Amino acid sequence: MERLRPRHREVHIGFTKAETQKMERLLRELGEQVLERQFCQNIAKCFNRSAGRAGKPIVKWTEVQSWLQNRAQELPNVSKNISEQQGIRPLNKALGSSEIPKEEKTGNISELEFEARSSKDGAWYDVESFLAHRSLSSGETEVRVRFVGFGAEEDEWVNVKRAVRERSVPLEHSECQNLKVGDLVLCFQERRDQAIYYDAHIIEIQRKMHDIRGCRCLFSIRYNHDNIEERVRLRRLCRRPTH
């Protein structure tokens, strides 16, 4: 039986259509403030968390900034005052902030609230929408989800209790000191032919001095699905939601 969500995907260079459309919309609505480093970092972080980037290279914030700078030159009406002219408040917080109007949150890649585990590869993907629900004879409930970046042919029924949770949050450099051996995290697994998210436990931490680039610590993790161990940087780890 053919997989609905193949683990092996062709690696594509550049931004996806959805990503370019989102950046262009932000540029038109918010003007040159989207060129700021923090804003570009937030955009890159959101793109990298999307299932639509599975199997593709990680987006760097400098690549986002470069694309926006080039596109801004093609849009003569983009200026620093465009947000004030349109009555839009500046976004000084990370994407997903409560400051964003509610009508922007539905179906928006950057403001997702849930993630679900695919039964096809055991990886976690952002949920675009919940389409239906059903009760099993065991008394458990399943929901049919649509994953961001995938079409209707890849919708799945998943167990609400075991395979749906609040969206994990990318860790900031300042949060590395809060991590300890034994912590459960969501890790961005990078391979030559895939890049997706799996649950993992931290088994060792090598603390290093932070520099201008941020956290330089190394985290040894063990993936829960296959017990493979890997040493990664903080940028590949996400904080699991707490209840």
mmCIF file of C-alpha atoms in Angstrom:
data_model
loop_
_atom_site.group_PDB
_atom_site.id
_atom_site.type_symbol
_atom_site.label_atom_id
_atom_site.label_comp_id
_atom_site.label_asym_id
_atom_site.label_seq_id
_atom_site.Cartn_x
_atom_site.Cartn_y
_atom_site.Cartn_z
ATOM 1 C CA MET A 1 0.000 0.000 0.000
ATOM 2 C CA GLU A 2 1.437 3.318 -1.051
ATOM 3 C CA ARG A 3 2.261 5.742 1.732
ATOM 4 C CA LEU A 4 0.126 8.833 1.952
ATOM 5 C CA ARG A 5 3.097 10.709 3.339
ATOM 6 C CA PRO A 6 6.384 9.295 2.049
ATOM 7 C CA ARG A 7 9.322 9.673 4.393
ATOM 8 C CA HIS A 8 11.657 10.069 1.448
ATOM 9 C CA ARG A 9 11.095 13.282 -0.424
ATOM 10 C CA GLU A 10 13.023 15.047 -3.136
ATOM 11 C CA VAL A 11 14.969 17.974 -1.729
ATOM 12 C CA HIS A 12 13.889 21.297 -3.197
ATOM 13 C CA ILE A 13 15.854 24.523 -3.105
ATOM 14 C CA GLY A 14 14.144 27.829 -2.326
ATOM 15 C CA PHE A 15 10.799 28.764 -0.850
ATOM 16 C CA THR A 16 7.521 26.972 -1.395
ATOM 17 C CA LYS A 17 4.617 28.714 -3.100
ATOM 18 C CA ALA A 18 2.789 29.062 0.228
ATOM 19 C CA GLU A 19 5.873 30.611 1.836
ATOM 20 C CA THR A 20 6.400 33.183 -0.911
ATOM 21 C CA GLN A 21 2.722 34.129 -0.840
ATOM 22 C CA LYS A 22 2.893 34.597 2.922
ATOM 23 C CA MET A 23 6.035 36.749 2.764
ATOM 24 C CA GLU A 24 4.582 38.903 0.026
ATOM 25 C CA ARG A 25 1.383 39.408 2.017
ATOM 26 C CA LEU A 26 3.333 40.392 5.128
ATOM 27 C CA LEU A 27 5.449 42.788 3.085
ATOM 28 C CA ARG A 28 2.397 44.493 1.586
ATOM 29 C CA GLU A 29 0.589 44.736 4.916
ATOM 30 C CA LEU A 30 3.450 45.666 7.229
ATOM 31 C CA GLY A 31 5.971 47.409 5.016
ATOM 32 C CA GLU A 32 9.690 47.531 5.715
ATOM 33 C CA GLN A 33 9.381 46.493 9.336
ATOM 34 C CA VAL A 34 9.360 42.881 8.081
ATOM 35 C CA LEU A 35 13.005 43.396 7.058
ATOM 36 C CA GLU A 36 14.083 43.612 10.688
ATOM 37 C CA ARG A 37 16.253 40.747 11.895
ATOM 38 C CA GLN A 38 13.912 39.566 14.656
ATOM 39 C CA PHE A 39 10.936 39.537 12.317
ATOM 40 C CA CYS A 40 12.856 37.527 9.694
ATOM 41 C CA GLN A 41 14.006 35.099 12.372
ATOM 42 C CA ASN A 42 10.406 34.568 13.450
ATOM 43 C CA ILE A 43 9.271 33.947 9.872
ATOM 44 C CA ALA A 44 12.088 31.450 9.245
ATOM 45 C CA LYS A 45 11.288 29.648 12.499
ATOM 46 C CA CYS A 46 7.624 29.338 11.533
ATOM 47 C CA PHE A 47 8.455 28.021 8.057
ATOM 48 C CA ASN A 48 10.813 25.425 9.506
ATOM 49 C CA ARG A 49 8.036 24.226 11.847
ATOM 50 C CA SER A 50 5.641 23.656 8.966
ATOM 51 C CA ALA A 51 5.045 20.183 7.560
ATOM 52 C CA GLY A 52 5.196 21.811 4.139
ATOM 53 C CA ARG A 53 8.978 22.081 4.569
ATOM 54 C CA ALA A 54 9.413 18.383 5.309
ATOM 55 C CA GLY A 55 12.156 17.012 3.068
ATOM 56 C CA LYS A 56 13.417 20.488 2.169
ATOM 57 C CA PRO A 57 16.433 22.471 3.422
ATOM 58 C CA ILE A 58 16.059 24.506 6.602
ATOM 59 C CA VAL A 59 15.213 28.157 5.956
ATOM 60 C CA LYS A 60 17.740 30.660 7.297
ATOM 61 C CA TRP A 61 16.556 34.053 8.499
ATOM 62 C CA THR A 62 19.076 35.735 6.203
ATOM 63 C CA GLU A 63 17.443 34.018 3.221
ATOM 64 C CA VAL A 64 14.068 35.364 4.315
ATOM 65 C CA GLN A 65 15.483 38.860 4.710
ATOM 66 C CA SER A 66 17.199 38.729 1.311
ATOM 67 C CA TRP A 67 13.984 37.618 -0.418
ATOM 68 C CA LEU A 68 11.978 40.370 1.274
ATOM 69 C CA GLN A 69 14.568 43.020 0.412
ATOM 70 C CA ASN A 70 14.556 42.031 -3.244
ATOM 71 C CA ARG A 71 10.753 41.895 -3.357
ATOM 72 C CA ALA A 72 10.431 45.248 -1.589
ATOM 73 C CA GLN A 73 12.387 46.888 -4.404
ATOM 74 C CA GLU A 74 9.772 45.613 -6.859
ATOM 75 C CA LEU A 75 6.892 47.085 -4.823
ATOM 76 C CA PRO A 76 7.122 50.894 -5.050
ATOM 77 C CA ASN A 77 4.296 51.452 -2.562
ATOM 78 C CA VAL A 78 6.060 49.560 0.237
ATOM 79 C CA SER A 79 7.369 52.000 2.830
ATOM 80 C CA LYS A 80 8.065 52.195 6.524
ATOM 81 C CA ASN A 81 4.794 54.009 7.069
ATOM 82 C CA ILE A 82 2.551 51.575 5.232
ATOM 83 C CA SER A 83 1.350 49.910 8.421
ATOM 84 C CA GLU A 84 0.323 53.276 9.874
ATOM 85 C CA GLN A 85 -1.444 54.260 6.655
ATOM 86 C CA GLN A 86 -3.480 51.063 6.751
ATOM 87 C CA GLY A 87 -4.107 51.230 10.491
ATOM 88 C CA ILE A 88 -2.151 48.043 11.154
ATOM 89 C CA ARG A 89 -0.276 47.777 14.442
ATOM 90 C CA PRO A 90 3.422 46.796 14.232
ATOM 91 C CA LEU A 91 4.192 43.183 15.083
ATOM 92 C CA ASN A 92 7.007 43.429 17.611
ATOM 93 C CA LYS A 93 6.424 39.981 19.072
ATOM 94 C CA ALA A 94 6.988 36.556 17.592
ATOM 95 C CA LEU A 95 4.476 35.369 15.042
ATOM 96 C CA GLY A 96 1.622 33.700 16.843
ATOM 97 C CA SER A 97 1.300 36.545 19.354
ATOM 98 C CA SER A 98 -2.098 37.300 20.817
ATOM 99 C CA GLU A 99 -1.688 40.766 19.297
ATOM 100 C CA ILE A 100 -2.505 39.319 15.872
ATOM 101 C CA PRO A 101 -6.191 39.805 14.976
ATOM 102 C CA LYS A 102 -8.243 36.644 15.455
ATOM 103 C CA GLU A 103 -9.345 36.518 11.840
ATOM 104 C CA GLU A 104 -5.701 36.048 10.821
ATOM 105 C CA LYS A 105 -5.262 32.913 12.892
ATOM 106 C CA THR A 106 -7.446 30.496 10.941
ATOM 107 C CA GLY A 107 -5.476 28.465 8.434
ATOM 108 C CA ASN A 108 -2.371 30.626 8.871
ATOM 109 C CA ILE A 109 0.927 28.712 8.920
ATOM 110 C CA SER A 110 2.476 30.912 11.586
ATOM 111 C CA GLU A 111 -0.376 30.800 14.109
ATOM 112 C CA LEU A 112 -1.115 27.080 14.284
ATOM 113 C CA GLU A 113 -2.221 25.711 17.621
ATOM 114 C CA PHE A 114 -2.101 21.928 17.232
ATOM 115 C CA GLU A 115 0.133 19.201 15.873
ATOM 116 C CA ALA A 116 -0.687 15.569 15.171
ATOM 117 C CA ARG A 117 1.375 12.414 14.771
ATOM 118 C CA SER A 118 1.077 10.664 11.454
ATOM 119 C CA SER A 119 0.522 6.921 11.521
ATOM 120 C CA LYS A 120 2.523 6.679 8.297
ATOM 121 C CA ASP A 121 5.933 7.658 9.662
ATOM 122 C CA GLY A 122 5.385 8.461 13.338
ATOM 123 C CA ALA A 123 6.440 12.087 12.846
ATOM 124 C CA TRP A 124 4.590 15.145 14.118
ATOM 125 C CA TYR A 125 3.038 17.617 11.652
ATOM 126 C CA ASP A 126 1.180 20.886 12.101
ATOM 127 C CA VAL A 127 -2.599 20.592 11.809
ATOM 128 C CA GLU A 128 -4.327 22.862 9.341
ATOM 129 C CA SER A 129 -7.859 21.827 10.313
ATOM 130 C CA PHE A 130 -9.974 19.174 12.034
ATOM 131 C CA LEU A 131 -12.451 17.816 9.494
ATOM 132 C CA ALA A 132 -14.529 15.287 11.440
ATOM 133 C CA HIS A 133 -14.568 13.098 14.540
ATOM 134 C CA ARG A 134 -15.807 9.634 15.417
ATOM 135 C CA SER A 135 -16.119 7.421 18.498
ATOM 136 C CA LEU A 136 -14.638 3.929 18.474
ATOM 137 C CA SER A 137 -16.139 0.848 20.114
ATOM 138 C CA SER A 138 -13.328 1.101 22.682
ATOM 139 C CA GLY A 139 -14.727 4.457 23.781
ATOM 140 C CA GLU A 140 -11.792 6.416 22.374
ATOM 141 C CA THR A 141 -12.210 9.293 19.955
ATOM 142 C CA GLU A 142 -10.503 9.878 16.619
ATOM 143 C CA VAL A 143 -10.410 13.013 14.509
ATOM 144 C CA ARG A 144 -9.718 13.385 10.822
ATOM 145 C CA VAL A 145 -7.003 15.978 10.331
ATOM 146 C CA ARG A 146 -5.570 17.842 7.395
ATOM 147 C CA PHE A 147 -1.882 18.594 7.694
ATOM 148 C CA VAL A 148 -0.392 21.902 6.615
ATOM 149 C CA GLY A 149 1.288 21.593 3.236
ATOM 150 C CA PHE A 150 -0.585 18.421 2.241
ATOM 151 C CA GLY A 151 -3.737 17.829 0.236
ATOM 152 C CA ALA A 152 -7.006 16.072 1.023
ATOM 153 C CA GLU A 153 -5.633 12.746 -0.233
ATOM 154 C CA GLU A 154 -3.262 12.722 2.758
ATOM 155 C CA ASP A 155 -5.868 13.407 5.474
ATOM 156 C CA GLU A 156 -5.673 10.942 8.366
ATOM 157 C CA TRP A 157 -7.770 9.643 11.224
ATOM 158 C CA VAL A 158 -5.708 9.991 14.420
ATOM 159 C CA ASN A 159 -6.347 9.168 18.050
ATOM 160 C CA VAL A 160 -7.172 12.335 19.991
ATOM 161 C CA LYS A 161 -5.566 11.199 23.233
ATOM 162 C CA ARG A 162 -2.349 9.749 21.828
ATOM 163 C CA ALA A 163 -1.707 11.618 18.586
ATOM 164 C CA VAL A 164 -2.999 15.174 18.992
ATOM 165 C CA ARG A 165 -1.522 17.867 21.209
ATOM 166 C CA GLU A 166 -0.885 21.572 21.432
ATOM 167 C CA ARG A 167 1.774 22.775 19.073
ATOM 168 C CA SER A 168 5.353 22.499 20.322
ATOM 169 C CA VAL A 169 7.265 25.771 20.542
ATOM 170 C CA PRO A 170 10.783 26.401 19.140
ATOM 171 C CA LEU A 171 13.244 27.020 21.967
ATOM 172 C CA GLU A 172 14.931 30.392 22.330
ATOM 173 C CA HIS A 173 18.659 30.694 23.009
ATOM 174 C CA SER A 174 18.014 31.910 26.547
ATOM 175 C CA GLU A 175 15.999 28.767 27.359
ATOM 176 C CA CYS A 176 18.871 26.313 27.008
ATOM 177 C CA GLN A 177 19.696 26.692 30.710
ATOM 178 C CA ASN A 178 16.257 25.265 31.554
ATOM 179 C CA LEU A 179 16.878 22.018 29.677
ATOM 180 C CA LYS A 180 18.161 18.997 31.577
ATOM 181 C CA VAL A 181 18.974 15.363 30.941
ATOM 182 C CA GLY A 182 15.801 13.302 30.690
ATOM 183 C CA ASP A 183 13.659 16.095 29.234
ATOM 184 C CA LEU A 184 11.273 15.169 26.421
ATOM 185 C CA VAL A 185 11.606 17.441 23.375
ATOM 186 C CA LEU A 186 10.523 17.574 19.762
ATOM 187 C CA CYS A 187 13.586 17.369 17.519
ATOM 188 C CA PHE A 188 13.971 18.352 13.880
ATOM 189 C CA GLN A 189 15.594 15.286 12.334
ATOM 190 C CA GLU A 190 17.721 16.165 9.320
ATOM 191 C CA ARG A 191 18.691 13.564 6.772
ATOM 192 C CA ARG A 192 19.830 13.848 3.188
ATOM 193 C CA ASP A 193 16.388 12.864 1.923
ATOM 194 C CA GLN A 194 14.099 14.045 4.720
ATOM 195 C CA ALA A 195 13.684 16.615 7.468
ATOM 196 C CA ILE A 196 10.795 16.022 9.864
ATOM 197 C CA TYR A 197 9.954 16.219 13.572
ATOM 198 C CA TYR A 198 10.161 13.356 16.064
ATOM 199 C CA ASP A 199 9.879 13.103 19.825
ATOM 200 C CA ALA A 200 13.179 12.526 21.606
ATOM 201 C CA HIS A 201 14.740 12.529 25.074
ATOM 202 C CA ILE A 202 17.844 14.466 26.045
ATOM 203 C CA ILE A 203 20.518 12.035 27.269
ATOM 204 C CA GLU A 204 23.498 14.387 27.639
ATOM 205 C CA ILE A 205 24.195 18.129 27.534
ATOM 206 C CA GLN A 206 27.545 19.708 26.691
ATOM 207 C CA ARG A 207 27.386 23.282 27.921
ATOM 208 C CA LYS A 208 29.307 25.883 25.936
ATOM 209 C CA MET A 209 29.753 29.630 26.205
ATOM 210 C CA HIS A 210 27.169 31.555 24.225
ATOM 211 C CA ASP A 211 28.383 34.045 21.646
ATOM 212 C CA ILE A 212 26.895 36.560 19.224
ATOM 213 C CA ARG A 213 25.204 33.693 17.380
ATOM 214 C CA GLY A 214 23.413 32.628 20.544
ATOM 215 C CA CYS A 215 23.457 29.193 22.200
ATOM 216 C CA ARG A 216 26.418 27.002 21.213
ATOM 217 C CA CYS A 217 25.598 24.113 23.564
ATOM 218 C CA LEU A 218 25.398 20.560 22.226
ATOM 219 C CA PHE A 219 22.533 18.241 23.123
ATOM 220 C CA SER A 220 22.752 14.485 22.754
ATOM 221 C CA ILE A 221 19.266 13.122 22.129
ATOM 222 C CA ARG A 222 17.699 9.709 21.578
ATOM 223 C CA TYR A 223 14.736 9.512 19.215
ATOM 224 C CA ASN A 224 11.787 7.683 20.741
ATOM 225 C CA HIS A 225 10.650 5.969 17.545
ATOM 226 C CA ASP A 226 13.908 4.186 16.660
ATOM 227 C CA ASN A 227 16.287 4.799 19.625
ATOM 228 C CA ILE A 228 18.886 6.361 17.327
ATOM 229 C CA GLU A 229 21.117 8.880 19.105
ATOM 230 C CA GLU A 230 22.279 12.176 17.662
ATOM 231 C CA ARG A 231 24.041 15.340 18.812
ATOM 232 C CA VAL A 232 22.215 18.525 17.852
ATOM 233 C CA ARG A 233 22.160 22.280 18.439
ATOM 234 C CA LEU A 234 19.382 24.072 20.275
ATOM 235 C CA ARG A 235 17.909 25.410 17.026
ATOM 236 C CA ARG A 236 16.663 21.922 16.192
ATOM 237 C CA LEU A 237 14.787 21.455 19.453
ATOM 238 C CA CYS A 238 11.238 22.453 20.350
ATOM 239 C CA ARG A 239 9.663 22.635 23.788
ATOM 240 C CA ARG A 240 6.847 20.152 24.276
ATOM 241 C CA PRO A 241 3.606 21.693 25.532
ATOM 242 C CA THR A 242 2.974 21.295 29.264
ATOM 243 C CA HIS A 243 -0.416 20.612 30.834
#
